[in-house]
PDB file of C-alpha atoms in Angstrom:
ATOM      1  CA  ALA A1452       4.002  21.733  28.065  1.00 82.00           C
ATOM      2  CA  GLN A1453       3.832  22.152  24.318  1.00 90.00           C
ATOM      3  CA  SER A1454       0.623  21.641  22.396  1.00 94.00           C
ATOM      4  CA  VAL A1455      -0.986  21.964  18.974  1.00 97.00           C
ATOM      5  CA  ALA A1456      -4.559  22.919  18.206  1.00 97.00           C
ATOM      6  CA  GLN A1457      -6.283  22.161  14.931  1.00 98.00           C
ATOM      7  CA  PRO A1458      -9.648  23.818  15.461  1.00 97.00           C
ATOM      8  CA  GLU A1459     -11.445  22.204  12.528  1.00 97.00           C
ATOM      9  CA  ASP A1460     -12.214  18.496  12.500  1.00 97.00           C
ATOM     10  CA  GLN A1461     -13.085  18.740   8.822  1.00 98.00           C
ATOM     11  CA  VAL A1462     -12.578  21.205   5.992  1.00 98.00           C
ATOM     12  CA  ASN A1463     -14.648  21.000   2.825  1.00 98.00           C
ATOM     13  CA  VAL A1464     -13.569  22.701  -0.382  1.00 98.00           C
ATOM     14  CA  ALA A1465     -14.440  22.410  -4.055  1.00 98.00           C
ATOM     15  CA  GLU A1466     -11.787  21.313  -6.500  1.00 98.00           C
ATOM     16  CA  GLY A1467      -9.928  24.287  -7.949  1.00 97.00           C
ATOM     17  CA  ASN A1468     -10.640  26.521  -4.970  1.00 98.00           C
ATOM     18  CA  PRO A1469      -7.972  27.593  -2.482  1.00 98.00           C
ATOM     19  CA  LEU A1470      -7.750  25.663   0.763  1.00 97.00           C
ATOM     20  CA  THR A1471      -6.578  26.496   4.263  1.00 98.00           C
ATOM     21  CA  VAL A1472      -6.097  24.086   7.149  1.00 98.00           C
ATOM     22  CA  LYS A1473      -5.560  25.883  10.435  1.00 98.00           C
ATOM     23  CA  CYS A1474      -2.989  25.188  13.124  1.00 98.00           C
ATOM     24  CA  THR A1475      -1.992  27.057  16.263  1.00 98.00           C
ATOM     25  CA  TYR A1476       0.673  26.007  18.697  1.00 97.00           C
ATOM     26  CA  SER A1477       2.051  26.566  22.159  1.00 95.00           C
ATOM     27  CA  VAL A1478       5.701  25.970  22.953  1.00 91.00           C
ATOM     28  CA  SER A1479       8.395  27.393  25.191  1.00 88.00           C
ATOM     29  CA  GLY A1480      10.646  29.550  23.069  1.00 87.00           C
ATOM     30  CA  ASN A1481      10.881  29.304  19.303  1.00 88.00           C
ATOM     31  CA  PRO A1482       9.231  26.404  17.466  1.00 92.00           C
ATOM     32  CA  TYR A1483      10.017  23.945  14.769  1.00 94.00           C
ATOM     33  CA  LEU A1484       6.735  23.305  12.943  1.00 96.00           C
ATOM     34  CA  PHE A1485       5.742  20.452  10.667  1.00 97.00           C
ATOM     35  CA  TRP A1486       2.844  19.378   8.492  1.00 98.00           C
ATOM     36  CA  TYR A1487       2.172  15.717   7.675  1.00 98.00           C
ATOM     37  CA  VAL A1488      -0.547  14.087   5.579  1.00 97.00           C
ATOM     38  CA  GLN A1489      -2.089  10.674   6.177  1.00 95.00           C
ATOM     39  CA  TYR A1490      -3.969   8.722   3.531  1.00 91.00           C
ATOM     40  CA  PRO A1491      -6.250   5.822   4.565  1.00 84.00           C
ATOM     41  CA  ASN A1492      -4.314   2.861   5.970  1.00 76.00           C
ATOM     42  CA  ARG A1493      -1.046   4.622   5.323  1.00 80.00           C
ATOM     43  CA  GLY A1494       1.582   6.167   7.558  1.00 84.00           C
ATOM     44  CA  LEU A1495       2.233   9.866   7.818  1.00 93.00           C
ATOM     45  CA  GLN A1496       3.913  11.540   4.877  1.00 95.00           C
ATOM     46  CA  PHE A1497       6.011  14.654   5.439  1.00 96.00           C
ATOM     47  CA  LEU A1498       4.773  17.766   3.614  1.00 97.00           C
ATOM     48  CA  LEU A1499       6.846  20.678   4.869  1.00 97.00           C
ATOM     49  CA  LYS A1500       8.503  22.253   7.888  1.00 96.00           C
ATOM     50  CA  TYR A1501       9.427  25.629   9.310  1.00 96.00           C
ATOM     51  CA  ILE A1502      12.823  25.919  10.952  1.00 92.00           C
ATOM     52  CA  THR A1503      13.799  29.564  10.731  1.00 89.00           C
ATOM     53  CA  GLY A1504      13.971  32.412   8.262  1.00 88.00           C
ATOM     54  CA  ASP A1505      11.308  33.063   5.645  1.00 91.00           C
ATOM     55  CA  ASN A1506       7.852  32.804   7.175  1.00 94.00           C
ATOM     56  CA  LEU A1507       6.388  31.262   4.015  1.00 96.00           C
ATOM     57  CA  VAL A1508       7.439  27.671   3.582  1.00 97.00           C
ATOM     58  CA  LYS A1509       6.838  25.727   0.383  1.00 96.00           C
ATOM     59  CA  GLY A1510       6.502  21.974   0.423  1.00 95.00           C
ATOM     60  CA  SER A1511       5.416  18.928  -1.515  1.00 91.00           C
ATOM     61  CA  TYR A1512       2.441  18.712  -3.895  1.00 93.00           C
ATOM     62  CA  GLY A1513       2.015  22.483  -4.135  1.00 95.00           C
ATOM     63  CA  PHE A1514       1.335  22.996  -0.427  1.00 97.00           C
ATOM     64  CA  GLU A1515       2.711  25.916   1.529  1.00 97.00           C
ATOM     65  CA  ALA A1516       2.408  27.159   5.080  1.00 98.00           C
ATOM     66  CA  GLU A1517       2.834  30.525   6.713  1.00 96.00           C
ATOM     67  CA  PHE A1518       4.470  30.925  10.093  1.00 96.00           C
ATOM     68  CA  ASN A1519       3.013  33.765  12.147  1.00 96.00           C
ATOM     69  CA  LYS A1520       4.854  34.231  15.417  1.00 94.00           C
ATOM     70  CA  SER A1521       2.533  36.852  16.888  1.00 95.00           C
ATOM     71  CA  GLN A1522      -0.514  34.651  16.317  1.00 96.00           C
ATOM     72  CA  THR A1523       1.385  31.421  17.073  1.00 96.00           C
ATOM     73  CA  SER A1524      -0.051  29.938  13.905  1.00 97.00           C
ATOM     74  CA  PHE A1525       1.188  27.782  11.047  1.00 98.00           C
ATOM     75  CA  HIS A1526      -1.723  27.425   8.622  1.00 98.00           C
ATOM     76  CA  LEU A1527      -1.418  25.072   5.659  1.00 98.00           C
ATOM     77  CA  LYS A1528      -2.498  26.439   2.294  1.00 98.00           C
ATOM     78  CA  LYS A1529      -2.808  25.494  -1.343  1.00 98.00           C
ATOM     79  CA  PRO A1530      -3.925  27.850  -4.120  1.00 97.00           C
ATOM     80  CA  SER A1531      -5.967  25.257  -6.025  1.00 97.00           C
ATOM     81  CA  ALA A1532      -7.256  22.082  -4.376  1.00 97.00           C
ATOM     82  CA  LEU A1533      -7.344  18.682  -6.074  1.00 97.00           C
ATOM     83  CA  VAL A1534      -9.694  15.804  -5.283  1.00 96.00           C
ATOM     84  CA  SER A1535      -6.579  13.743  -4.592  1.00 95.00           C
ATOM     85  CA  ASP A1536      -5.673  16.142  -1.751  1.00 96.00           C
ATOM     86  CA  SER A1537      -8.492  14.615   0.299  1.00 97.00           C
ATOM     87  CA  ALA A1538      -6.791  13.141   3.365  1.00 97.00           C
ATOM     88  CA  LEU A1539      -6.080  13.674   7.058  1.00 97.00           C
ATOM     89  CA  TYR A1540      -3.639  16.473   7.835  1.00 98.00           C
ATOM     90  CA  PHE A1541      -1.578  16.785  11.008  1.00 98.00           C
ATOM     91  CA  CYS A1542       0.313  19.774  12.351  1.00 98.00           C
ATOM     92  CA  ALA A1543       3.167  19.144  14.795  1.00 97.00           C
ATOM     93  CA  VAL A1544       5.517  21.230  16.926  1.00 95.00           C
ATOM     94  CA  ARG A1545       8.860  20.777  18.584  1.00 92.00           C
ATOM     95  CA  ALA A1546      10.783  23.269  20.697  1.00 84.00           C
ATOM     96  CA  HIS A1547      13.925  24.913  19.308  1.00 78.00           C
ATOM     97  CA  SER A1548      16.031  24.746  22.412  1.00 73.00           C
ATOM     98  CA  GLY A1549      16.877  21.777  24.511  1.00 71.00           C
ATOM     99  CA  TYR A1550      15.217  18.455  23.940  1.00 73.00           C
ATOM    100  CA  SER A1551      11.529  17.986  23.322  1.00 76.00           C
ATOM    101  CA  THR A1552       9.333  15.432  21.655  1.00 86.00           C
ATOM    102  CA  LEU A1553       7.289  16.016  18.507  1.00 92.00           C
ATOM    103  CA  THR A1554       3.749  16.903  19.554  1.00 95.00           C
ATOM    104  CA  PHE A1555       0.897  16.465  17.101  1.00 97.00           C
ATOM    105  CA  GLY A1556      -2.530  18.008  16.793  1.00 97.00           C
ATOM    106  CA  LYS A1557      -5.654  15.862  16.499  1.00 97.00           C
ATOM    107  CA  GLY A1558      -5.751  16.197  12.750  1.00 97.00           C
ATOM    108  CA  THR A1559      -8.052  17.832  10.210  1.00 98.00           C
ATOM    109  CA  MET A1560      -9.856  15.864   7.540  1.00 97.00           C
ATOM    110  CA  LEU A1561      -9.757  17.663   4.200  1.00 98.00           C
ATOM    111  CA  LEU A1562     -12.476  16.733   1.731  1.00 97.00           C
ATOM    112  CA  VAL A1563     -12.179  18.111  -1.795  1.00 97.00           C
ATOM    113  CA  SER A1564     -15.294  17.675  -3.885  1.00 97.00           C
ATOM    114  CA  PRO A1565     -15.201  17.421  -7.699  1.00 95.00           C
TER     115      PRO A1565
ATOM    116  CA  GLY B 304      15.197   4.126  -1.527  1.00 56.00           C
ATOM    117  CA  ALA B 305      13.357   2.005   0.998  1.00 84.00           C
ATOM    118  CA  GLY B 306      11.326   3.765   3.606  1.00 93.00           C
ATOM    119  CA  VAL B 307      10.468   2.744   7.145  1.00 96.00           C
ATOM    120  CA  SER B 308       8.840  -0.672   7.245  1.00 96.00           C
ATOM    121  CA  GLN B 309       6.720  -2.179  10.000  1.00 97.00           C
ATOM    122  CA  THR B 310       5.506  -5.709  10.573  1.00 97.00           C
ATOM    123  CA  PRO B 311       2.937  -7.029  10.937  1.00 97.00           C
ATOM    124  CA  SER B 312       0.581  -4.592   9.264  1.00 96.00           C
ATOM    125  CA  ASN B 313      -2.273  -5.927  11.356  1.00 97.00           C
ATOM    126  CA  LYS B 314      -2.290  -7.876  14.593  1.00 98.00           C
ATOM    127  CA  VAL B 315      -5.314  -9.304  16.371  1.00 98.00           C
ATOM    128  CA  THR B 316      -4.760 -10.746  19.823  1.00 98.00           C
ATOM    129  CA  GLU B 317      -6.692 -11.658  22.919  1.00 97.00           C
ATOM    130  CA  LYS B 318      -6.692  -9.750  26.157  1.00 97.00           C
ATOM    131  CA  GLY B 319      -3.782 -10.835  28.331  1.00 97.00           C
ATOM    132  CA  LYS B 320      -1.565 -12.015  25.503  1.00 98.00           C
ATOM    133  CA  TYR B 321       1.937 -10.776  24.648  1.00 98.00           C
ATOM    134  CA  VAL B 322       2.679  -9.044  21.322  1.00 98.00           C
ATOM    135  CA  GLU B 323       5.759  -7.833  19.504  1.00 98.00           C
ATOM    136  CA  LEU B 324       5.726  -5.161  16.844  1.00 98.00           C
ATOM    137  CA  ARG B 325       8.721  -4.681  14.578  1.00 98.00           C
ATOM    138  CA  CYS B 326      10.156  -1.578  12.946  1.00 98.00           C
ATOM    139  CA  ASP B 327      12.876  -1.426  10.309  1.00 98.00           C
ATOM    140  CA  PRO B 328      14.071   2.182   9.912  1.00 97.00           C
ATOM    141  CA  ILE B 329      15.558   3.894   6.902  1.00 96.00           C
ATOM    142  CA  SER B 330      19.121   2.686   6.405  1.00 94.00           C
ATOM    143  CA  GLY B 331      21.612   4.992   8.102  1.00 91.00           C
ATOM    144  CA  HIS B 332      19.060   6.656  10.388  1.00 93.00           C
ATOM    145  CA  THR B 333      20.305   6.541  13.948  1.00 92.00           C
ATOM    146  CA  ALA B 334      17.226   8.054  15.604  1.00 93.00           C
ATOM    147  CA  LEU B 335      14.102   5.918  15.915  1.00 95.00           C
ATOM    148  CA  TYR B 336      10.748   6.809  17.448  1.00 95.00           C
ATOM    149  CA  TRP B 337       7.600   4.906  18.395  1.00 97.00           C
ATOM    150  CA  TYR B 338       4.186   6.565  18.505  1.00 97.00           C
ATOM    151  CA  ARG B 339       0.674   5.360  19.239  1.00 97.00           C
ATOM    152  CA  GLN B 340      -2.297   6.703  17.303  1.00 96.00           C
ATOM    153  CA  SER B 341      -5.758   6.101  18.693  1.00 95.00           C
ATOM    154  CA  LEU B 342      -8.878   6.571  16.585  1.00 91.00           C
ATOM    155  CA  GLY B 343      -9.544  10.241  15.910  1.00 90.00           C
ATOM    156  CA  GLN B 344      -6.320  11.382  17.519  1.00 93.00           C
ATOM    157  CA  GLY B 345      -2.889  12.455  16.407  1.00 95.00           C
ATOM    158  CA  PRO B 346       0.153  10.291  17.066  1.00 96.00           C
ATOM    159  CA  GLU B 347       1.340  10.291  20.673  1.00 96.00           C
ATOM    160  CA  PHE B 348       5.003   9.835  21.497  1.00 96.00           C
ATOM    161  CA  LEU B 349       6.043   6.643  23.240  1.00 97.00           C
ATOM    162  CA  ILE B 350       9.826   6.253  23.091  1.00 96.00           C
ATOM    163  CA  TYR B 351      12.898   7.582  21.288  1.00 93.00           C
ATOM    164  CA  PHE B 352      16.103   5.678  20.555  1.00 93.00           C
ATOM    165  CA  GLN B 353      19.425   7.226  19.659  1.00 91.00           C
ATOM    166  CA  GLY B 354      21.478   4.294  18.407  1.00 90.00           C
ATOM    167  CA  THR B 355      20.956   1.334  20.692  1.00 93.00           C
ATOM    168  CA  GLY B 356      19.879   3.251  23.765  1.00 91.00           C
ATOM    169  CA  ALA B 357      16.498   4.589  24.754  1.00 90.00           C
ATOM    170  CA  ALA B 358      17.140   8.321  25.066  1.00 88.00           C
ATOM    171  CA  ASP B 359      13.590   9.096  26.165  1.00 91.00           C
ATOM    172  CA  ASP B 360      10.963   6.569  27.260  1.00 93.00           C
ATOM    173  CA  SER B 361       8.730   9.067  29.030  1.00 92.00           C
ATOM    174  CA  GLY B 362       5.782   8.343  26.747  1.00 94.00           C
ATOM    175  CA  LEU B 363       5.458   4.657  27.585  1.00 96.00           C
ATOM    176  CA  PRO B 364       2.100   4.427  29.391  1.00 95.00           C
ATOM    177  CA  ASN B 365       3.096   1.780  31.940  1.00 95.00           C
ATOM    178  CA  ASP B 366       5.526  -1.055  32.581  1.00 95.00           C
ATOM    179  CA  ARG B 367       3.647  -3.419  30.279  1.00 97.00           C
ATOM    180  CA  PHE B 368       5.256  -1.581  27.389  1.00 98.00           C
ATOM    181  CA  PHE B 369       8.903  -2.078  26.531  1.00 97.00           C
ATOM    182  CA  ALA B 370      11.043  -1.484  23.446  1.00 97.00           C
ATOM    183  CA  VAL B 371      14.495  -2.558  22.342  1.00 97.00           C
ATOM    184  CA  ARG B 372      16.919  -1.734  19.560  1.00 96.00           C
ATOM    185  CA  PRO B 373      19.850  -4.044  20.266  1.00 95.00           C
ATOM    186  CA  GLU B 374      21.951  -3.363  17.185  1.00 93.00           C
ATOM    187  CA  GLY B 375      20.946   0.219  16.537  1.00 91.00           C
ATOM    188  CA  SER B 376      18.791  -0.606  13.549  1.00 94.00           C
ATOM    189  CA  VAL B 377      15.646  -2.726  13.867  1.00 97.00           C
ATOM    190  CA  SER B 378      13.473  -2.029  16.889  1.00 98.00           C
ATOM    191  CA  THR B 379      10.824  -4.139  18.586  1.00 98.00           C
ATOM    192  CA  LEU B 380       7.993  -2.751  20.698  1.00 98.00           C
ATOM    193  CA  LYS B 381       6.804  -5.322  23.199  1.00 98.00           C
ATOM    194  CA  ILE B 382       3.474  -5.246  25.009  1.00 98.00           C
ATOM    195  CA  GLN B 383       2.792  -7.644  27.843  1.00 98.00           C
ATOM    196  CA  ARG B 384      -0.620  -8.649  29.196  1.00 98.00           C
ATOM    197  CA  THR B 385      -2.425  -6.710  26.494  1.00 98.00           C
ATOM    198  CA  GLU B 386      -5.597  -4.839  27.365  1.00 97.00           C
ATOM    199  CA  ARG B 387      -8.445  -3.728  25.116  1.00 97.00           C
ATOM    200  CA  GLY B 388      -7.322  -0.135  25.635  1.00 96.00           C
ATOM    201  CA  ASP B 389      -4.037  -0.954  23.902  1.00 97.00           C
ATOM    202  CA  SER B 390      -5.907  -1.220  20.594  1.00 97.00           C
ATOM    203  CA  ALA B 391      -4.471   1.451  18.312  1.00 97.00           C
ATOM    204  CA  VAL B 392      -2.160   1.994  15.369  1.00 96.00           C
ATOM    205  CA  TYR B 393       1.471   1.871  16.416  1.00 97.00           C
ATOM    206  CA  LEU B 394       3.679   4.037  14.238  1.00 97.00           C
ATOM    207  CA  CYS B 395       7.429   3.969  13.921  1.00 97.00           C
ATOM    208  CA  ALA B 396       9.524   6.838  12.569  1.00 96.00           C
ATOM    209  CA  SER B 397      13.198   7.398  11.955  1.00 95.00           C
ATOM    210  CA  SER B 398      15.399  10.407  11.350  1.00 93.00           C
ATOM    211  CA  LEU B 399      18.944  10.896  10.230  1.00 90.00           C
ATOM    212  CA  GLY B 400      20.545  11.287  13.617  1.00 78.00           C
ATOM    213  CA  GLY B 401      21.283  13.419  16.591  1.00 69.00           C
ATOM    214  CA  GLY B 402      17.649  13.821  17.513  1.00 62.00           C
ATOM    215  CA  SER B 403      17.768  17.507  16.625  1.00 74.00           C
ATOM    216  CA  GLY B 404      14.388  19.165  16.796  1.00 77.00           C
ATOM    217  CA  GLN B 405      14.565  20.318  13.197  1.00 85.00           C
ATOM    218  CA  GLU B 406      15.126  16.840  11.786  1.00 89.00           C
ATOM    219  CA  THR B 407      12.315  15.431   9.703  1.00 93.00           C
ATOM    220  CA  GLN B 408      10.907  12.190  11.015  1.00 94.00           C
ATOM    221  CA  TYR B 409       9.882   9.680   8.349  1.00 95.00           C
ATOM    222  CA  PHE B 410       7.052   7.365   9.287  1.00 96.00           C
ATOM    223  CA  GLY B 411       6.267   3.770   8.504  1.00 96.00           C
ATOM    224  CA  PRO B 412       2.792   2.528   7.529  1.00 95.00           C
ATOM    225  CA  GLY B 413       2.022   1.434  11.084  1.00 96.00           C
ATOM    226  CA  THR B 414       0.821  -1.730  12.779  1.00 97.00           C
ATOM    227  CA  ARG B 415      -2.878  -1.841  13.570  1.00 96.00           C
ATOM    228  CA  LEU B 416      -3.284  -3.693  16.873  1.00 98.00           C
ATOM    229  CA  LEU B 417      -6.676  -4.998  17.935  1.00 98.00           C
ATOM    230  CA  VAL B 418      -7.035  -6.548  21.376  1.00 98.00           C
ATOM    231  CA  LEU B 419     -10.212  -8.591  21.750  1.00 97.00           C
TER     232      LEU B 419
END
């Protein structure tokens, strides 16, 4: 069975500092990997995804993520955090081959302080 | 363009009652998904439609839950004999089509269901 682990319930960072939100996954074969963000009382908004090719994926709002196959990780990063980045972030995985559902992690709350 | 819409945004009901939750996907999207998000958890898959048919309903927790998409667009999630444990946010998502694993799913704002 496929799974996603987000080891940190909460990440705190000061505005202007770099941020990292961690994600590791388990899937049979190669993965498709996704990051979504959820603001209070809102649905999930798509940030970026890894399909194949370049391990560094760039997405919306200055976010990027690095796929590391050997470590089965897909950490979300941003060089300079904004207070408005404060939200709940979800990593998700889907298998490349055959059919599989999209499996989400439990989420990581990012708090950016002024 | 318009995104995925869900109605109602909030629903309060009593234990044992029947509820219907509606999802209107992005126009032209043939794949539609329902998820349930409990407090402090990520979304959990319930059911996937490709067109009018349920291609995968393996996530439905029991036979009290049922979903339809009769014309391949709007979908309704139906919950019979609601229980307090059904309280959650129900999310709907759609994607362009084919159900390919690489397709991006676009989510609606969700319906917050509270069963008293």
